XYZ file of C-alpha atoms in Angstrom:
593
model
C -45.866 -51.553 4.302
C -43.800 -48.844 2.342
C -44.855 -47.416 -1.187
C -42.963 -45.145 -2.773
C -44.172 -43.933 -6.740
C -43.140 -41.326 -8.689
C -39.430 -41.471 -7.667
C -37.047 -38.869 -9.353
C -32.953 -38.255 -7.658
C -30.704 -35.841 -9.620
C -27.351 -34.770 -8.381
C -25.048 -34.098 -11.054
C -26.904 -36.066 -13.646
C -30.345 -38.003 -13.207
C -29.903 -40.964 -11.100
C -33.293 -41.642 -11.250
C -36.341 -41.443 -13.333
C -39.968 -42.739 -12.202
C -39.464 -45.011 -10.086
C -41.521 -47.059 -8.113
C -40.667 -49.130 -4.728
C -42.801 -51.248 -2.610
C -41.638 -52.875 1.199
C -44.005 -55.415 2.202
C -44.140 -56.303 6.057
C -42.208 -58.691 7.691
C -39.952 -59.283 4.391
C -36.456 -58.659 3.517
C -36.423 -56.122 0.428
C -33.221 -55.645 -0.842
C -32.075 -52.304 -3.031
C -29.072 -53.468 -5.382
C -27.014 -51.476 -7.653
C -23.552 -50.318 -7.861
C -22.132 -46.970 -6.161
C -23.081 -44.118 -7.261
C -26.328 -45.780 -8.817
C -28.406 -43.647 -6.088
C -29.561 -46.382 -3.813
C -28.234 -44.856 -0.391
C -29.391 -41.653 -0.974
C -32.950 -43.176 -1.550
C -32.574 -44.986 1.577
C -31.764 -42.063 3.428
C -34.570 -39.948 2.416
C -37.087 -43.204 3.371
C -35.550 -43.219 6.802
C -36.044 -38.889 7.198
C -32.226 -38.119 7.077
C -32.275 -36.139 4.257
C -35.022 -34.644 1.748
C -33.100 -35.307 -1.841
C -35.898 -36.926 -3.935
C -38.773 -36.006 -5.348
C -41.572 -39.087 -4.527
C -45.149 -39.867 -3.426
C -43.951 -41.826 -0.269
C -47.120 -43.752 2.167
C -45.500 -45.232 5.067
C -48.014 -47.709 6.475
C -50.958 -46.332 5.046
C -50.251 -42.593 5.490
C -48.540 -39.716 3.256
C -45.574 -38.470 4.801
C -46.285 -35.146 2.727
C -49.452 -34.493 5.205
C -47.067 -35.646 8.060
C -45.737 -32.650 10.210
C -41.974 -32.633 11.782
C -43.173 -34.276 15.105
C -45.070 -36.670 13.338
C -41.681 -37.573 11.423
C -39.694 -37.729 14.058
C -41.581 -39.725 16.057
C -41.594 -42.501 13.659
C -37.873 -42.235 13.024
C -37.825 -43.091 16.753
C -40.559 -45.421 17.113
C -41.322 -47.695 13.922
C -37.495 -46.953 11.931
C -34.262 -48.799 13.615
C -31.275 -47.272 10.966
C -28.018 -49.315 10.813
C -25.446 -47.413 9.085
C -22.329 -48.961 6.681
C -19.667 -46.800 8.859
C -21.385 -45.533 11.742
C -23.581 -47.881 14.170
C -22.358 -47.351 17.003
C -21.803 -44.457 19.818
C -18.444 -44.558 20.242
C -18.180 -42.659 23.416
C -20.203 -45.088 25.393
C -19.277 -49.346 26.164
C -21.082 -52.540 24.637
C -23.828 -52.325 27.592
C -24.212 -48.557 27.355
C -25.082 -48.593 24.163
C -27.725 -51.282 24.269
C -29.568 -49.092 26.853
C -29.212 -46.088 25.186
C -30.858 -47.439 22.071
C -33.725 -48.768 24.551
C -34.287 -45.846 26.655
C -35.514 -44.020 22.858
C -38.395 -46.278 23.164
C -38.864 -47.696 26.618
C -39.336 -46.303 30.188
C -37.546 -49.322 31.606
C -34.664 -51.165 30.503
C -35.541 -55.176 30.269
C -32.274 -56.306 30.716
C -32.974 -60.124 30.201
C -33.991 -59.092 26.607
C -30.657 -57.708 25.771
C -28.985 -60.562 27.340
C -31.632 -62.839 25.076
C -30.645 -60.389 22.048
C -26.828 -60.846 23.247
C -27.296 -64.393 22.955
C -28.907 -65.121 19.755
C -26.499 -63.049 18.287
C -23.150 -64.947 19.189
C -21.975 -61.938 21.129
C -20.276 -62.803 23.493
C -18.246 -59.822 25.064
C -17.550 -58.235 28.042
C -20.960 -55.666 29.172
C -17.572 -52.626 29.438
C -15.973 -53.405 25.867
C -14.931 -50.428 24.251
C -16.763 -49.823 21.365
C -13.039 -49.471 19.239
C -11.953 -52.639 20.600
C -14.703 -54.526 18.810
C -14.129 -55.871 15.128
C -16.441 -55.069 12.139
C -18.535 -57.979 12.515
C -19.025 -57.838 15.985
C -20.002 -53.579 15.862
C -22.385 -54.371 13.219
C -24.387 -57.508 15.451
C -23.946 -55.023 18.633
C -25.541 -52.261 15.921
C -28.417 -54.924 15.143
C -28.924 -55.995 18.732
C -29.299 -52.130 19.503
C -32.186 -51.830 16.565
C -33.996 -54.526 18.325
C -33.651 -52.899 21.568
C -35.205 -49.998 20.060
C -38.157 -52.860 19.043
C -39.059 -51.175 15.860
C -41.130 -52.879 12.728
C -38.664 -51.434 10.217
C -35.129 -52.263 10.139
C -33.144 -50.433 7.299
C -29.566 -51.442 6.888
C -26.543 -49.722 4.491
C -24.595 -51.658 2.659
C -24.282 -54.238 5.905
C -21.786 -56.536 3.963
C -19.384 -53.914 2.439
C -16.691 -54.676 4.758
C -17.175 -57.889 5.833
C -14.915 -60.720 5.515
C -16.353 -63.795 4.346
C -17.090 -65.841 6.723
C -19.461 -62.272 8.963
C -21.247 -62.453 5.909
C -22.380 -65.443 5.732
C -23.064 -65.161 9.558
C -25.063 -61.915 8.482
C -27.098 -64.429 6.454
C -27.990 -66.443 9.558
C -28.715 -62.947 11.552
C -31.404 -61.610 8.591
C -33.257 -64.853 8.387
C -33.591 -64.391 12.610
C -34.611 -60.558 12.226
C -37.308 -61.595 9.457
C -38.649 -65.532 10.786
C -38.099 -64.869 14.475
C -38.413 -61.325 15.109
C -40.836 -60.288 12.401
C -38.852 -57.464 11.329
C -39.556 -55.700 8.524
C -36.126 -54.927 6.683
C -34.772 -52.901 3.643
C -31.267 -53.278 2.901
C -29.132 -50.720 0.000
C -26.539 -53.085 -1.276
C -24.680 -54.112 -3.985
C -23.457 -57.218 -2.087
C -24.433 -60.610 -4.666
C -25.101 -62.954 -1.496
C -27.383 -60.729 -0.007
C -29.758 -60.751 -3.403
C -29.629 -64.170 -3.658
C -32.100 -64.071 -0.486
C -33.936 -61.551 -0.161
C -37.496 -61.882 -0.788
C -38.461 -58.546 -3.007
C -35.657 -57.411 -5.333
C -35.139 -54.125 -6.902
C -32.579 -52.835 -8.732
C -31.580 -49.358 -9.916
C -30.004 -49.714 -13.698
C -29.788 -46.851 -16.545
C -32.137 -44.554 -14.349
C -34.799 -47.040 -13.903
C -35.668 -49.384 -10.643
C -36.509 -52.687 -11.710
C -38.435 -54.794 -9.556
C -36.801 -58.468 -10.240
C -38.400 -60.420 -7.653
C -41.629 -59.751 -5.150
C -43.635 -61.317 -3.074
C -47.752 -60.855 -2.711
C -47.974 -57.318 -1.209
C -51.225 -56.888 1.014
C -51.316 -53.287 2.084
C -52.204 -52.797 5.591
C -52.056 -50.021 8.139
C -50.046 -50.200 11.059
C -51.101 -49.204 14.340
C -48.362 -46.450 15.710
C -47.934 -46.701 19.130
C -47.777 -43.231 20.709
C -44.006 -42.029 21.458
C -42.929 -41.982 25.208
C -40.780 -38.603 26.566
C -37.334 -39.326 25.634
C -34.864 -38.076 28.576
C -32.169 -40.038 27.807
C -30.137 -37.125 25.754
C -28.233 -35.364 28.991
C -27.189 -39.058 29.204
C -25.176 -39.282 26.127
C -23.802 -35.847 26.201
C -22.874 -36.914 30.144
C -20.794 -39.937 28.433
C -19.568 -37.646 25.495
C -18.493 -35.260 27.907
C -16.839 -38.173 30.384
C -14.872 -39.265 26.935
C -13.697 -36.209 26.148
C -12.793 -35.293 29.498
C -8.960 -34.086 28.481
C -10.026 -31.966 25.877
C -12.978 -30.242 27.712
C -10.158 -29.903 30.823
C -7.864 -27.844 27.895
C -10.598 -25.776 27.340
C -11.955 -24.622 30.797
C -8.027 -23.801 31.430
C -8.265 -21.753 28.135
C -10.977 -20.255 29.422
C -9.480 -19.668 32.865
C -6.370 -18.091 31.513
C -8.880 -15.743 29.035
C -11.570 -14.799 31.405
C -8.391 -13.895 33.838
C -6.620 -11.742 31.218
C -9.320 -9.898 29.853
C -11.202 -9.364 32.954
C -7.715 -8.467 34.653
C -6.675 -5.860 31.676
C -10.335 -4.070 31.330
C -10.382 -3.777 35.474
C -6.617 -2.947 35.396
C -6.669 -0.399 32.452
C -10.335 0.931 34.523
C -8.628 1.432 37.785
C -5.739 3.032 35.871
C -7.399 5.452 33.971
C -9.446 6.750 36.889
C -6.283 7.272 38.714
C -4.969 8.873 35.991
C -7.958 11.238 35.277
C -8.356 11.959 39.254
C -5.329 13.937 38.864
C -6.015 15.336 35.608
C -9.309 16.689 37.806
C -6.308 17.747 40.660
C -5.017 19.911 38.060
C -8.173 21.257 36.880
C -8.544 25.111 37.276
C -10.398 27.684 35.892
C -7.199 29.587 34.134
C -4.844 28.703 31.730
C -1.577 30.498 30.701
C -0.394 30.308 26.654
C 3.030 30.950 25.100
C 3.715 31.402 21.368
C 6.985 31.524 19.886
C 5.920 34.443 18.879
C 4.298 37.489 20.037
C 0.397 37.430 20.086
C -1.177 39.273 17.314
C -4.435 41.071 18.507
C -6.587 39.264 16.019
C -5.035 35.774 17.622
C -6.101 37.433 21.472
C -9.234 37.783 19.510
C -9.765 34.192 18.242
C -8.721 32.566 20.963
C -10.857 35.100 23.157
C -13.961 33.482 20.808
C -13.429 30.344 21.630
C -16.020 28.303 23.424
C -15.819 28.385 27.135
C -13.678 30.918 27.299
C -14.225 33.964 29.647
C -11.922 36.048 29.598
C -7.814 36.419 28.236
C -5.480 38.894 28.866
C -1.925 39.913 27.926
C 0.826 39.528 30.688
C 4.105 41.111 30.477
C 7.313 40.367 32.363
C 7.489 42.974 35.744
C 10.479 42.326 37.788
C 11.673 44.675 40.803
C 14.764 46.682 41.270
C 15.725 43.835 44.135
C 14.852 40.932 41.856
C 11.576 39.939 42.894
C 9.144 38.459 39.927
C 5.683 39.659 39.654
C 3.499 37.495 37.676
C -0.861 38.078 37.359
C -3.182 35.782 37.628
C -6.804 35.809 36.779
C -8.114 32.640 39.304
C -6.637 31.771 42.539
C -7.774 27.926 42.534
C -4.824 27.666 40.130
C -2.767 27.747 42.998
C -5.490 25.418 45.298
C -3.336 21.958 45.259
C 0.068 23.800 46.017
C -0.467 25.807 48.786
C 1.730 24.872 51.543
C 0.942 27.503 53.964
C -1.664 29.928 54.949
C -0.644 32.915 56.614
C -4.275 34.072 58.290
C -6.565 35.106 55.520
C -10.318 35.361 55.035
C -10.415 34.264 51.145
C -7.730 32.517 48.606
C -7.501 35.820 46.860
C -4.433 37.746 47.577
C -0.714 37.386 47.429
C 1.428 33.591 46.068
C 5.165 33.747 47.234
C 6.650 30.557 45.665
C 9.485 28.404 48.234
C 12.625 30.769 47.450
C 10.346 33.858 48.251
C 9.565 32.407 51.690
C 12.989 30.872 52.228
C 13.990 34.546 52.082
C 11.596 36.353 53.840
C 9.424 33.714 55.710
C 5.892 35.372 56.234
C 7.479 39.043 56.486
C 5.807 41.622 54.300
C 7.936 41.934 50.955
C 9.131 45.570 49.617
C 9.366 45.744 46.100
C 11.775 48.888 44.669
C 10.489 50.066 41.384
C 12.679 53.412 40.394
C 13.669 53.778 44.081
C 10.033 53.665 44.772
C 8.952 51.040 47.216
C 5.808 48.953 47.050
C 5.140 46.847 50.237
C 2.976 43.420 49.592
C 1.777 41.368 52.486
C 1.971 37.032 51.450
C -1.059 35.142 52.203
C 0.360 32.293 50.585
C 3.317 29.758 50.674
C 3.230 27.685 47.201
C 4.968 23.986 47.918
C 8.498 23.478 46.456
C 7.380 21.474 43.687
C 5.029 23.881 42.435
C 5.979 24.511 38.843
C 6.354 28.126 38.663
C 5.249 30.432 35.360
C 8.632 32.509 35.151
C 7.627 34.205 31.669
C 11.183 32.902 30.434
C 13.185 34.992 32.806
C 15.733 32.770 35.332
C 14.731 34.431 37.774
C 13.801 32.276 41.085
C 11.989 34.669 43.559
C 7.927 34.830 42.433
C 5.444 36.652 44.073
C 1.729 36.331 42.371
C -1.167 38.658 42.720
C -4.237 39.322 41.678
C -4.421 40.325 37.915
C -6.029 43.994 38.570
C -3.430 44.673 41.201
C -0.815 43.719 38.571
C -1.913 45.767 36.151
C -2.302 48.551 38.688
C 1.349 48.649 39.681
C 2.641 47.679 35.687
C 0.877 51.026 34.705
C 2.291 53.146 37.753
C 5.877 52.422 36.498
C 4.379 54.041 32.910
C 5.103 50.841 30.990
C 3.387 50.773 27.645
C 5.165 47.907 26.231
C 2.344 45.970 24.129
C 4.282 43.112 22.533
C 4.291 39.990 24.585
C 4.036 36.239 24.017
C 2.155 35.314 27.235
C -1.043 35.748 27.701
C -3.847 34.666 30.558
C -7.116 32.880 30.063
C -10.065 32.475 32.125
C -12.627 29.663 31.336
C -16.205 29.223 31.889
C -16.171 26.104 34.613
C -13.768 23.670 35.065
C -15.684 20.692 33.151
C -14.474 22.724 30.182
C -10.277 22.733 30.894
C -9.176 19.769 29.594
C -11.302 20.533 26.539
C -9.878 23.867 26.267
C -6.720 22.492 26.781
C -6.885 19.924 23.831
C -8.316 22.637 21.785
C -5.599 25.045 22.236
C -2.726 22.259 21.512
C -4.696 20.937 18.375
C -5.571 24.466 16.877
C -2.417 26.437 17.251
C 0.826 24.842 16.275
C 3.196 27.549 17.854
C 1.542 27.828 21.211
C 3.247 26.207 24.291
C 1.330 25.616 27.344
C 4.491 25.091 29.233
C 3.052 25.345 32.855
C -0.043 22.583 31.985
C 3.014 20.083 30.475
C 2.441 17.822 32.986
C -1.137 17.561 32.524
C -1.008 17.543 28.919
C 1.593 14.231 29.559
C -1.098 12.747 31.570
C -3.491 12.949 28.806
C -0.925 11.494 26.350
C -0.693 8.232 28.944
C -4.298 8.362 29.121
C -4.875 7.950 25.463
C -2.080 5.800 25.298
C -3.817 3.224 28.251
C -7.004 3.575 26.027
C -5.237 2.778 22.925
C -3.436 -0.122 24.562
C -6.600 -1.057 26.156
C -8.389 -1.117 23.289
C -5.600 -3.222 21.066
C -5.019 -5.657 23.693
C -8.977 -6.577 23.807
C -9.199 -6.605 19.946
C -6.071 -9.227 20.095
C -7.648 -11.162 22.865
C -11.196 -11.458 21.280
C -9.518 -12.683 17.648
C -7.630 -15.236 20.068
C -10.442 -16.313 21.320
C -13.037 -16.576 18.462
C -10.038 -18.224 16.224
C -9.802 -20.604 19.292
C -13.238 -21.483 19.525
C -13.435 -21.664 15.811
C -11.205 -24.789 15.590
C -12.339 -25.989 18.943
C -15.807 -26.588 17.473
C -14.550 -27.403 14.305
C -12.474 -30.346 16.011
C -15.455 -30.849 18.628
C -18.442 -31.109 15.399
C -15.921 -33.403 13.082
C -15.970 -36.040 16.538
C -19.741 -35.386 17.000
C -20.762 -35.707 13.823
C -21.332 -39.459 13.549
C -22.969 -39.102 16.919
C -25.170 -36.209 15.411
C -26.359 -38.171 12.450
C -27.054 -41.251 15.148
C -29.472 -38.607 16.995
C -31.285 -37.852 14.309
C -31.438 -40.653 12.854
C -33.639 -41.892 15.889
C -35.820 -39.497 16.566
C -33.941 -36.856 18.529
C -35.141 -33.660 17.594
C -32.825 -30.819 16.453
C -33.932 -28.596 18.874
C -33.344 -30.866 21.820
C -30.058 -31.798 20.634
C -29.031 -27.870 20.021
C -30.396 -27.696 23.757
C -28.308 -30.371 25.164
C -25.474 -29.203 23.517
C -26.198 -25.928 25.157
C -26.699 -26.704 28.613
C -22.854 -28.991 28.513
C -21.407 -26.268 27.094
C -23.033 -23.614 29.544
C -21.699 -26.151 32.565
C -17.874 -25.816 31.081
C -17.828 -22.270 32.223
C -19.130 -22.495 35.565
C -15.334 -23.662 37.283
C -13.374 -21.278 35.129
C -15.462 -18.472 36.225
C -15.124 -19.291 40.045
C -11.386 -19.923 39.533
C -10.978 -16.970 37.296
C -12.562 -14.685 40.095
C -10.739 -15.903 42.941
C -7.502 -15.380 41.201
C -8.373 -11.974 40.032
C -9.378 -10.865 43.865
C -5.945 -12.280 45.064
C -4.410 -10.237 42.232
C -6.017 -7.297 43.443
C -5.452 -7.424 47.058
C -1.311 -8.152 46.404
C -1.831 -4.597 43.975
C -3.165 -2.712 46.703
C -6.055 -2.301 44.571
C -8.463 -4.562 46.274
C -12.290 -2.063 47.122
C -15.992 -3.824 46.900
C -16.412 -1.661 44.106
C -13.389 -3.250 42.319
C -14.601 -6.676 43.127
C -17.973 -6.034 42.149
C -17.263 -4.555 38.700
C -14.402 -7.395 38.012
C -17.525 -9.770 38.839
C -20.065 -7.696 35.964
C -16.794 -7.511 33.902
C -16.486 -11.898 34.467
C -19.773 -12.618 33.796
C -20.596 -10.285 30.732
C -16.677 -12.128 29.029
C -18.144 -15.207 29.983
C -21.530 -14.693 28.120
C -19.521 -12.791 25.193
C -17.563 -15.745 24.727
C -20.330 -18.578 24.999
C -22.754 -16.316 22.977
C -19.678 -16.195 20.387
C -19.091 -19.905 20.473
C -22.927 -20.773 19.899
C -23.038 -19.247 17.055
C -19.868 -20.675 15.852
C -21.426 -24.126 16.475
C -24.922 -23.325 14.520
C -22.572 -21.346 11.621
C -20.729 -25.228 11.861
C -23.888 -26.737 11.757
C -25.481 -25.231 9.170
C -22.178 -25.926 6.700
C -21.987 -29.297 7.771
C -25.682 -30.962 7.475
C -26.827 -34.361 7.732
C -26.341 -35.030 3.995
C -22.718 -33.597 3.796
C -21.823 -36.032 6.640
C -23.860 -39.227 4.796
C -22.787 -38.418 1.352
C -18.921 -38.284 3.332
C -19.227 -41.965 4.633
């Protein structure tokens, strides 16, 4: 037996105001009024589906205000069979599917000569594989009743049962109640506002101007019913394996979104990765530990002495133009390993400091000692060194193409010899602390000074621009792609909840706790990804081995990079589906039907 006292609903306005509602066992107790009038939504909060009302409810002996959320559930599943106006019925599983469904919630075992019994007394007499859309209204609602008794429940509560039935189901609903209540023992509530139906019922209430009338009752004897202790249900991976079978197509679209995705992301981050590195591998080719500056201008001493302030660096000196009597360029330079990557020949010395000839020096003299006429006065330098044709030489804006290097101190030595005192130069020579620091120094210097050129490091001051321009890109690209992606799985969960939701409010409904459902739900979802990844993989290695790119340390990073999208994108679409969830609750989707 049910009791309810103390009933109060207000939506808008007050629906309801003290009410009182008894269910007596093994009778048919109908709850009539018109739409709107507040009988549903009473209904719904007796069967657990929603918590709207305010009452002092003792379901067979026991406040449901001491009860805890187990304790609810379990009689949602065990003593409450719930058959909805619109949705009865799992739509993604057949006629005979259903029916065991419905049974496995409260038996181990399916008795299969009781459905057929149920089948029978029903008049329902269809195909076990029917389609659950190829059934008519009157014949989902007896499959919906034949399912409650599966469940084999002492509370049967039906909504509005008659509101779209033709005349002739209804009065074959009739015949159906009077076998649920004479021959099954069933105790049922009904929420209608159907005439025929209150013509038979056995207690009658009525919600009218805020009040619930009681119009007709029978002798209520209050007993206590003996709850049977609820088996394990494991039946949920079931549904979700014939949810996932029906939606097959759409969950196909998906893993080959998440194929092409995984691939482009993974691809781009390795891609851009591998790139970079290249890129910065030559930067650290380039690397040295001196630097030469031009201004368009000649350099103040107060600029030598900024620049000479700077952090990192050494050491910077002045250089001036000194060019021979027989054309030869003589150009300092403060650190040999400047020259390190561009020496094409040694000619048999102990150490990399001495004397640079670039190619048209050697074309003209091979590895011959040079003489260099100053004033008729001849200077003889020995070449160490053969710089490679492509070197790019510092030519202090002469045109001249013959360049010998040497040592700064030996420079300086022969510049003062010829009594040059010429102070004014734009060119100058710097020397920095280690060569972690050049590229730093480098940016520095081009950020700083607007009219400095660092002509001779243009090339490595390019590769920084494509660096930062590959980081940029980089960077864009994966912004694009995740806004793709979480606008994708946005309306793919959107589209996925608005299909489940019927299915949702069946599960709950019946027992099925929200954490086991969230779990299930989990666990399909997780098994989507497990193809794309594989596939995704394979055609990222075969990517990388037509590149050239192909290395174990390649494959393993693309693998990290694979997995952690994967898990980014899942994590992303969870919480998209609880976000969904949490909008659209139970009692949106029942006050929607």
């Amino acid at each position: 037996m049910l009791s309810l006292k103390n009933i109060n609903l207000t939506f808008d306005r007050e629906l309801i105001k003290n009410g009182e509602l008894y269910v007596p066992n093994e009778q048919l107790t109908v709850l009539f009024g018109p739409s709107g009038s507040g009988k549903s939504s009473l209904l719904y909060d007796m069967a657990f589906l929603t918590k709207q009302i305010q009452m002092d409810y003792i379901f067979d002996g026991i406040d449901v205000h001491t009860l805890s959320q187990d304790e609810i559930k379990d009689i949602q599943k065990n003593q409450i069979a719930f058959v909805f106006q619109n949705i009865p019925l799992f739509d993604s599983m057949n006629l005979m599917e259903n029916i065991r469904f419905f049974s496995s919630l409260t038996h181990d075992e399916f008795d299969e000569d009781q459905a057929r019994q149920y089948l029978t007394d029903l008049e329902l007499y269809l195909d076990d594989q029917t389609p659950i859309e190829h059934l008519s209204g009157g014949e989902r609602q007896r499959l919906a009743i034949i399912c409650a008794l599966m469940k084999d429940t002492p509370y049967i509560f039906m909504d509005e049962p008659t509101a779209y039935l033709d005349e002739d189901n209804r009065q074959e609903f009739l015949k159906i109640i009077d076998l649920l209540k004479n021959q099954y023992h069933k105790t049922i509530l009904i929420a209608t506002h159907d005439e025929l139906i209150k013509d038979v019922c056995d207690c009658l209430y009525e919600i009218r101007n805020q009040r619930i009338y009681c119009l007709k009752k029978q002798d209520v004897f209050e007993t206590k019913a003996v709850h049977h202790i609820s088996n394990t249900f494991h039946q949920l991976s079931v549904f979700f394996q014939y949810q996932f079978k029906k939606e097959k197509w759409k969950h196909r679209i998906f893993q080959l979104f998440l194929i092409l995705i995984l691939f482009i992301s993974t691809f781009m981050g390795v891609y851009f990765q591998y790139y970079q590195n290249q890129l910065m591998q030559t930067v650290k080719d380039y690397e040295s530990l001196q630097l030469i500056v031009e201004m368009n201008h000649n350099i103040s001493s107060s600029q030598i002495r900024d620049i000479g302030n700077m952090e990192h660096i050494q050491r910077i000196e002045k250089i001036f133009p000194l060019v021979s009597d027989n054309n030869y360029l003589v150009c300092p330079y403060l650190e040999s390993d400047f020259f390190y990557r561009d020496i094409a020949q040694t000619f048999d010395t102990p150490s990399y400091t001495g004397v640079y000839i670039n190619y048209e020096v050697y074309r003209d003299t091979q590895n011959q000692s040079i003489e260099l006429l100053f004033d008729n006065q001849k200077i003889e330098v020995k070449p160490q060194f053969q710089l490679d044709k492509n070197f790019d030489d510092y030519s202090l804006n002469l045109s001249l193409a013959r360049i010998i290097y040497i040592p700064y101190d030996d420079y300086m030595e022969i510049y003062r010899a010829q009594g040059f005192d010429n102070n004014q130069t734009s060119f100058a020579l710097i020397k920095i602390d280690q060569k972690e620091s050049y590229i730093e120094v480098l940016e520095k210097l081009s950020s700083q000074y607007d009219d400095i050129t660092l002509e001779s490091h243009q090339e490595i001051l390019t590769l920084l621009d494509v660096k930062q321009m590959a980081d940029y890109l980089s960077g864009t690209m994966m912004i694009i792609l995740f806004i793709i992606v979480v606008v994708s799985i946005i309306l793919l969960k959107i589209n996925d909840y608005y299909h489940m939701r019927f299915a949702q409010v069946l599960l709950e409904a019946n027992g099925i706790k929200d954490q086991n459902i969230m779990k299930a739900h989990i666990l399909k979802d997780a098994s989507l990804y497990i193809l794309p990844m594989f596939i995704s993989y394979i055609m990222l290695i075969g990517c990388f081995c037509g590149l050239g790119m192909f290395q174990v340390d390649i494959a393993v990073y693309s693998l990290v990079i694979l997995i952690f999208s994967s898990l980014l994108i899942f994590v992303v679409s969870m919480i998209i589906y609880m976000m969904i969830r949490k909008i659209f609750t139970t009692t949106r989707i029942l006050k929607s039907i």
